[in-house]
């Protein structure tokens, strides 16, 4: 499941179509089987796009980090 909230004034950032930003996160959510919620606000389309990708990368890094040898589940198993 993916939610992308934000809009871009410019159709392109260099050779990159800004409409692809939401598409990338929807595709990642579908492929990973993950819930991804991205919200961008601001005036600079370049900075909004960069922030969305960096924030996602930081969240993903935290989500896959190994923390001890316990199973990361409130029920004690992952099925």
N, CA, C and O atoms as CSV, one atom per row, in Angstrom:
chain,resi,resn,atom,element,x,y,z
A,1,UNK,N,N,0.845,-1.172,0.000
A,1,UNK,CA,C,0.000,0.000,0.000
A,1,UNK,C,C,0.886,1.229,0.000
A,1,UNK,O,O,1.859,1.287,0.752
A,2,UNK,N,N,0.573,2.201,-0.819
A,2,UNK,CA,C,1.377,3.422,-0.900
A,2,UNK,C,C,0.478,4.646,-0.908
A,2,UNK,O,O,-0.582,4.664,-1.534
A,3,UNK,N,N,0.932,5.665,-0.197
A,3,UNK,CA,C,0.289,6.970,-0.223
A,3,UNK,C,C,1.390,7.982,-0.514
A,3,UNK,O,O,2.383,8.052,0.210
A,4,UNK,N,N,1.216,8.751,-1.556
A,4,UNK,CA,C,2.146,9.831,-1.855
A,4,UNK,C,C,1.352,11.121,-1.856
A,4,UNK,O,O,0.477,11.323,-2.698
A,5,UNK,N,N,1.663,11.998,-0.905
A,5,UNK,CA,C,0.982,13.277,-0.807
A,5,UNK,C,C,1.973,14.391,-1.104
A,5,UNK,O,O,2.967,14.559,-0.398
A,6,UNK,N,N,1.703,15.118,-2.115
A,6,UNK,CA,C,2.569,16.219,-2.503
A,6,UNK,C,C,2.373,16.526,-3.971
A,6,UNK,O,O,1.837,15.718,-4.730
A,7,UNK,N,N,2.810,17.690,-4.349
A,7,UNK,CA,C,2.708,18.084,-5.753
A,7,UNK,C,C,3.959,18.860,-6.125
A,7,UNK,O,O,4.685,19.380,-5.277
A,8,UNK,N,N,4.175,18.914,-7.416
A,8,UNK,CA,C,5.349,19.596,-7.944
A,8,UNK,C,C,4.897,20.631,-8.968
A,8,UNK,O,O,4.044,20.354,-9.812
A,9,UNK,N,N,5.472,21.813,-8.886
A,9,UNK,CA,C,5.140,22.874,-9.835
A,9,UNK,C,C,5.799,22.623,-11.188
A,9,UNK,O,O,5.211,22.882,-12.238
A,10,UNK,N,N,7.024,22.116,-11.143
A,10,UNK,CA,C,7.783,21.895,-12.385
A,10,UNK,C,C,7.543,20.473,-12.893
A,10,UNK,O,O,7.539,19.535,-12.096
A,11,UNK,N,N,7.346,20.294,-14.181
A,11,UNK,CA,C,7.168,18.947,-14.714
A,11,UNK,C,C,8.480,18.158,-14.772
A,11,UNK,O,O,8.471,16.929,-14.829
A,12,UNK,N,N,9.592,18.871,-14.756
A,12,UNK,CA,C,10.905,18.206,-14.864
A,12,UNK,C,C,11.894,18.845,-13.890
A,12,UNK,O,O,11.829,20.039,-13.599
A,13,UNK,N,N,12.811,18.012,-13.396
A,13,UNK,CA,C,13.991,18.484,-12.665
A,13,UNK,C,C,15.170,17.976,-13.484
A,13,UNK,O,O,15.553,16.813,-13.364
A,14,UNK,N,N,15.736,18.823,-14.298
A,14,UNK,CA,C,16.745,18.362,-15.252
A,14,UNK,C,C,16.081,17.408,-16.227
A,14,UNK,O,O,15.119,17.773,-16.902
A,15,UNK,N,N,16.598,16.171,-16.304
A,15,UNK,CA,C,16.019,15.150,-17.177
A,15,UNK,C,C,15.021,14.257,-16.445
A,15,UNK,O,O,14.488,13.320,-17.039
A,16,UNK,N,N,14.762,14.528,-15.174
A,16,UNK,CA,C,13.893,13.692,-14.343
A,16,UNK,C,C,12.466,14.253,-14.303
A,16,UNK,O,O,12.256,15.383,-13.860
A,17,UNK,N,N,11.486,13.462,-14.766
A,17,UNK,CA,C,10.097,13.919,-14.687
A,17,UNK,C,C,9.593,13.811,-13.238
A,17,UNK,O,O,9.621,12.726,-12.656
A,18,UNK,N,N,9.144,14.903,-12.667
A,18,UNK,CA,C,8.724,14.906,-11.268
A,18,UNK,C,C,7.547,13.969,-11.016
A,18,UNK,O,O,7.374,13.499,-9.891
A,19,UNK,N,N,6.742,13.690,-12.019
A,19,UNK,CA,C,5.617,12.769,-11.839
A,19,UNK,C,C,6.091,11.354,-11.506
A,19,UNK,O,O,5.309,10.543,-11.011
A,20,UNK,N,N,7.344,11.056,-11.770
A,20,UNK,CA,C,7.893,9.731,-11.470
A,20,UNK,C,C,8.103,9.507,-9.974
A,20,UNK,O,O,8.187,8.359,-9.538
A,21,UNK,N,N,8.189,10.560,-9.186
A,21,UNK,CA,C,8.476,10.416,-7.758
A,21,UNK,C,C,7.398,9.585,-7.064
A,21,UNK,O,O,7.713,8.603,-6.393
A,22,UNK,N,N,6.148,9.962,-7.217
A,22,UNK,CA,C,5.064,9.173,-6.636
A,22,UNK,C,C,5.020,7.767,-7.202
A,22,UNK,O,O,4.775,6.805,-6.474
A,23,UNK,N,N,5.257,7.649,-8.492
A,23,UNK,CA,C,5.249,6.340,-9.157
A,23,UNK,C,C,6.319,5.412,-8.579
A,23,UNK,O,O,6.067,4.226,-8.372
A,24,UNK,N,N,7.500,5.946,-8.323
A,24,UNK,CA,C,8.590,5.135,-7.763
A,24,UNK,C,C,8.170,4.546,-6.422
A,24,UNK,O,O,8.372,3.356,-6.178
A,25,UNK,N,N,7.586,5.366,-5.549
A,25,UNK,CA,C,7.191,4.869,-4.229
A,25,UNK,C,C,6.025,3.892,-4.304
A,25,UNK,O,O,5.980,2.940,-3.526
A,26,UNK,N,N,5.089,4.100,-5.213
A,26,UNK,CA,C,4.001,3.133,-5.388
A,26,UNK,C,C,4.552,1.805,-5.900
A,26,UNK,O,O,4.121,0.741,-5.454
A,27,UNK,N,N,5.493,1.861,-6.826
A,27,UNK,CA,C,6.096,0.636,-7.356
A,27,UNK,C,C,6.893,-0.095,-6.285
A,27,UNK,O,O,6.836,-1.321,-6.191
A,28,UNK,N,N,7.637,0.659,-5.476
A,28,UNK,CA,C,8.388,0.038,-4.379
A,28,UNK,C,C,7.457,-0.638,-3.390
A,28,UNK,O,O,7.717,-1.765,-2.969
A,29,UNK,N,N,6.377,0.030,-3.012
A,29,UNK,CA,C,5.429,-0.547,-2.056
A,29,UNK,C,C,4.854,-1.849,-2.596
A,29,UNK,O,O,4.743,-2.834,-1.866
A,30,UNK,N,N,4.494,-1.852,-3.855
A,30,UNK,CA,C,3.919,-3.052,-4.459
A,30,UNK,C,C,4.944,-4.175,-4.534
A,30,UNK,O,O,4.633,-5.317,-4.198
A,31,UNK,N,N,6.145,-3.869,-4.967
A,31,UNK,CA,C,7.177,-4.880,-5.123
A,31,UNK,C,C,7.654,-5.434,-3.781
A,31,UNK,O,O,7.875,-6.636,-3.639
A,32,UNK,N,N,7.811,-4.544,-2.799
A,32,UNK,CA,C,8.272,-4.968,-1.478
A,32,UNK,C,C,7.157,-5.580,-0.638
A,32,UNK,O,O,7.433,-6.285,0.332
A,33,UNK,N,N,5.921,-5.323,-0.993
A,33,UNK,CA,C,4.808,-5.733,-0.144
A,33,UNK,C,C,4.801,-4.919,1.135
A,33,UNK,O,O,4.520,-5.437,2.215
A,34,UNK,N,N,5.113,-3.637,1.000
A,34,UNK,CA,C,5.271,-2.759,2.157
A,34,UNK,C,C,4.262,-1.622,2.102
A,34,UNK,O,O,3.746,-1.274,1.040
A,35,UNK,N,N,3.994,-1.057,3.266
A,35,UNK,CA,C,3.187,0.158,3.346
A,35,UNK,C,C,4.139,1.346,3.374
A,35,UNK,O,O,4.992,1.438,4.257
A,36,UNK,N,N,3.999,2.240,2.431
A,36,UNK,CA,C,4.870,3.418,2.332
A,36,UNK,C,C,3.989,4.655,2.268
A,36,UNK,O,O,3.106,4.758,1.416
A,37,UNK,N,N,4.234,5.588,3.172
A,37,UNK,CA,C,3.502,6.850,3.173
A,37,UNK,C,C,4.525,7.976,3.089
A,37,UNK,O,O,5.354,8.139,3.985
A,38,UNK,N,N,4.466,8.740,2.028
A,38,UNK,CA,C,5.380,9.858,1.805
A,38,UNK,C,C,4.551,11.128,1.675
A,38,UNK,O,O,3.564,11.168,0.939
A,39,UNK,N,N,4.961,12.160,2.396
A,39,UNK,CA,C,4.321,13.469,2.267
A,39,UNK,C,C,5.413,14.512,2.095
A,39,UNK,O,O,6.332,14.594,2.910
A,40,UNK,N,N,5.317,15.304,1.042
A,40,UNK,CA,C,6.296,16.364,0.809
A,40,UNK,C,C,5.593,17.713,0.742
A,40,UNK,O,O,4.516,17.845,0.161
A,41,UNK,N,N,6.224,18.704,1.346
A,41,UNK,CA,C,5.721,20.076,1.324
A,41,UNK,C,C,6.896,21.002,1.078
A,41,UNK,O,O,8.033,20.660,1.403
A,42,UNK,N,N,6.644,22.133,0.528
A,42,UNK,CA,C,7.697,23.109,0.323
A,42,UNK,C,C,7.551,23.810,-1.000
A,42,UNK,O,O,6.560,23.645,-1.711
A,43,UNK,N,N,8.548,24.590,-1.315
A,43,UNK,CA,C,8.497,25.391,-2.530
A,43,UNK,C,C,9.456,24.908,-3.610
A,43,UNK,O,O,9.224,25.154,-4.793
A,44,UNK,N,N,10.531,24.224,-3.220
A,44,UNK,CA,C,11.561,23.828,-4.176
A,44,UNK,C,C,11.373,22.360,-4.551
A,44,UNK,O,O,11.553,21.472,-3.718
A,45,UNK,N,N,11.014,22.113,-5.800
A,45,UNK,CA,C,10.746,20.745,-6.242
A,45,UNK,C,C,11.958,19.832,-6.113
A,45,UNK,O,O,11.816,18.658,-5.770
A,46,UNK,N,N,13.139,20.357,-6.382
A,46,UNK,CA,C,14.359,19.556,-6.236
A,46,UNK,C,C,14.520,19.103,-4.793
A,46,UNK,O,O,14.790,17.930,-4.535
A,47,UNK,N,N,14.356,20.028,-3.849
A,47,UNK,CA,C,14.540,19.690,-2.440
A,47,UNK,C,C,13.450,18.750,-1.938
A,47,UNK,O,O,13.724,17.870,-1.122
A,48,UNK,N,N,12.230,18.922,-2.409
A,48,UNK,CA,C,11.145,18.018,-2.004
A,48,UNK,C,C,11.413,16.604,-2.495
A,48,UNK,O,O,11.225,15.644,-1.747
A,49,UNK,N,N,11.845,16.464,-3.730
A,49,UNK,CA,C,12.132,15.145,-4.281
A,49,UNK,C,C,13.297,14.497,-3.545
A,49,UNK,O,O,13.227,13.329,-3.163
A,50,UNK,N,N,14.360,15.257,-3.350
A,50,UNK,CA,C,15.531,14.745,-2.634
A,50,UNK,C,C,15.163,14.322,-1.218
A,50,UNK,O,O,15.602,13.268,-0.759
A,51,UNK,N,N,14.376,15.112,-0.528
A,51,UNK,CA,C,13.977,14.804,0.850
A,51,UNK,C,C,13.142,13.534,0.910
A,51,UNK,O,O,13.299,12.736,1.834
A,52,UNK,N,N,12.260,13.336,-0.058
A,52,UNK,CA,C,11.426,12.135,-0.067
A,52,UNK,C,C,12.284,10.880,-0.187
A,52,UNK,O,O,12.077,9.913,0.546
A,53,UNK,N,N,13.243,10.891,-1.105
A,53,UNK,CA,C,14.100,9.719,-1.290
A,53,UNK,C,C,15.017,9.499,-0.091
A,53,UNK,O,O,15.220,8.358,0.324
A,54,UNK,N,N,15.565,10.556,0.465
A,54,UNK,CA,C,16.455,10.409,1.620
A,54,UNK,C,C,15.686,9.932,2.848
A,54,UNK,O,O,16.178,9.080,3.588
A,55,UNK,N,N,14.494,10.465,3.074
A,55,UNK,CA,C,13.695,10.039,4.223
A,55,UNK,C,C,13.312,8.569,4.092
A,55,UNK,O,O,13.355,7.820,5.068
A,56,UNK,N,N,12.939,8.161,2.886
A,56,UNK,CA,C,12.604,6.750,2.667
A,56,UNK,C,C,13.816,5.863,2.920
A,56,UNK,O,O,13.696,4.814,3.552
A,57,UNK,N,N,14.976,6.274,2.433
A,57,UNK,CA,C,16.191,5.486,2.631
A,57,UNK,C,C,16.522,5.336,4.110
A,57,UNK,O,O,16.907,4.252,4.548
A,58,UNK,N,N,16.378,6.398,4.875
A,58,UNK,CA,C,16.663,6.335,6.322
A,58,UNK,C,C,15.670,5.420,7.026
A,58,UNK,O,O,16.058,4.643,7.898
A,59,UNK,N,N,14.391,5.502,6.660
A,59,UNK,CA,C,13.376,4.650,7.274
A,59,UNK,C,C,13.608,3.184,6.921
A,59,UNK,O,O,13.453,2.306,7.770
A,60,UNK,N,N,13.976,2.923,5.676
A,60,UNK,CA,C,14.249,1.556,5.250
A,60,UNK,C,C,15.460,0.995,5.979
A,60,UNK,O,O,15.451,-0.160,6.404
A,61,UNK,N,N,16.502,1.804,6.126
A,61,UNK,CA,C,17.696,1.361,6.846
A,61,UNK,C,C,17.344,0.976,8.279
A,61,UNK,O,O,17.805,-0.049,8.781
A,62,UNK,N,N,16.535,1.789,8.931
A,62,UNK,CA,C,16.125,1.488,10.312
A,62,UNK,C,C,15.255,0.233,10.364
A,62,UNK,O,O,15.358,-0.556,11.303
A,63,UNK,N,N,14.407,0.050,9.369
A,63,UNK,CA,C,13.486,-1.088,9.364
A,63,UNK,C,C,14.203,-2.419,9.171
A,63,UNK,O,O,13.752,-3.436,9.697
A,64,UNK,N,N,15.296,-2.435,8.437
A,64,UNK,CA,C,15.980,-3.708,8.167
A,64,UNK,C,C,17.186,-3.940,9.059
A,64,UNK,O,O,17.865,-4.959,8.929
A,65,UNK,N,N,17.465,-3.005,9.967
A,65,UNK,CA,C,18.625,-3.146,10.847
A,65,UNK,C,C,18.443,-4.337,11.785
A,65,UNK,O,O,17.370,-4.536,12.354
A,66,UNK,N,N,19.496,-5.116,11.935
A,66,UNK,CA,C,19.497,-6.241,12.859
A,66,UNK,C,C,19.774,-5.686,14.251
A,66,UNK,O,O,20.758,-4.978,14.468
A,67,UNK,N,N,18.885,-6.022,15.197
A,67,UNK,CA,C,19.002,-5.516,16.558
A,67,UNK,C,C,18.941,-6.700,17.519
A,67,UNK,O,O,17.873,-7.071,18.007
A,68,UNK,N,N,20.100,-7.279,17.775
A,68,UNK,CA,C,20.153,-8.455,18.642
A,68,UNK,C,C,19.743,-9.707,17.899
A,68,UNK,O,O,19.704,-9.733,16.669
A,69,UNK,N,N,19.433,-10.762,18.672
A,69,UNK,CA,C,19.068,-12.031,18.017
A,69,UNK,C,C,17.616,-12.411,18.273
A,69,UNK,O,O,17.193,-13.509,17.911
A,70,UNK,N,N,16.851,-11.525,18.888
A,70,UNK,CA,C,15.438,-11.786,19.128
A,70,UNK,C,C,14.654,-11.607,17.840
A,70,UNK,O,O,15.025,-10.819,16.970
A,71,UNK,N,N,13.560,-12.354,17.736
A,71,UNK,CA,C,12.686,-12.224,16.573
A,71,UNK,C,C,11.925,-10.907,16.703
A,71,UNK,O,O,11.287,-10.666,17.728
A,72,UNK,N,N,11.981,-10.045,15.675
A,72,UNK,CA,C,11.360,-8.716,15.765
A,72,UNK,C,C,9.845,-8.775,15.552
A,72,UNK,O,O,9.325,-8.282,14.551
A,73,UNK,N,N,9.151,-9.386,16.512
A,73,UNK,CA,C,7.712,-9.516,16.417
A,73,UNK,C,C,7.109,-9.439,17.808
A,73,UNK,O,O,7.678,-9.961,18.767
A,74,UNK,N,N,5.962,-8.794,17.919
A,74,UNK,CA,C,5.297,-8.722,19.214
A,74,UNK,C,C,4.674,-10.054,19.600
A,74,UNK,O,O,4.335,-10.266,20.764
A,75,UNK,N,N,4.520,-10.952,18.636
A,75,UNK,CA,C,3.936,-12.264,18.909
A,75,UNK,C,C,5.007,-13.351,19.007
A,75,UNK,O,O,4.688,-14.507,19.287
A,76,UNK,N,N,6.274,-12.993,18.781
A,76,UNK,CA,C,7.352,-13.955,18.911
A,76,UNK,C,C,7.672,-14.783,17.684
A,76,UNK,O,O,8.619,-15.570,17.687
A,77,UNK,N,N,6.891,-14.609,16.641
A,77,UNK,CA,C,7.155,-15.343,15.391
A,77,UNK,C,C,6.910,-14.400,14.215
A,77,UNK,O,O,6.172,-13.421,14.321
A,78,UNK,N,N,7.525,-14.713,13.138
A,78,UNK,CA,C,7.250,-14.013,11.884
A,78,UNK,C,C,6.751,-15.080,10.921
A,78,UNK,O,O,7.435,-16.074,10.679
A,79,UNK,N,N,5.572,-14.874,10.379
A,79,UNK,CA,C,5.036,-15.882,9.461
A,79,UNK,C,C,4.896,-15.338,8.082
A,79,UNK,O,O,4.459,-16.050,7.178
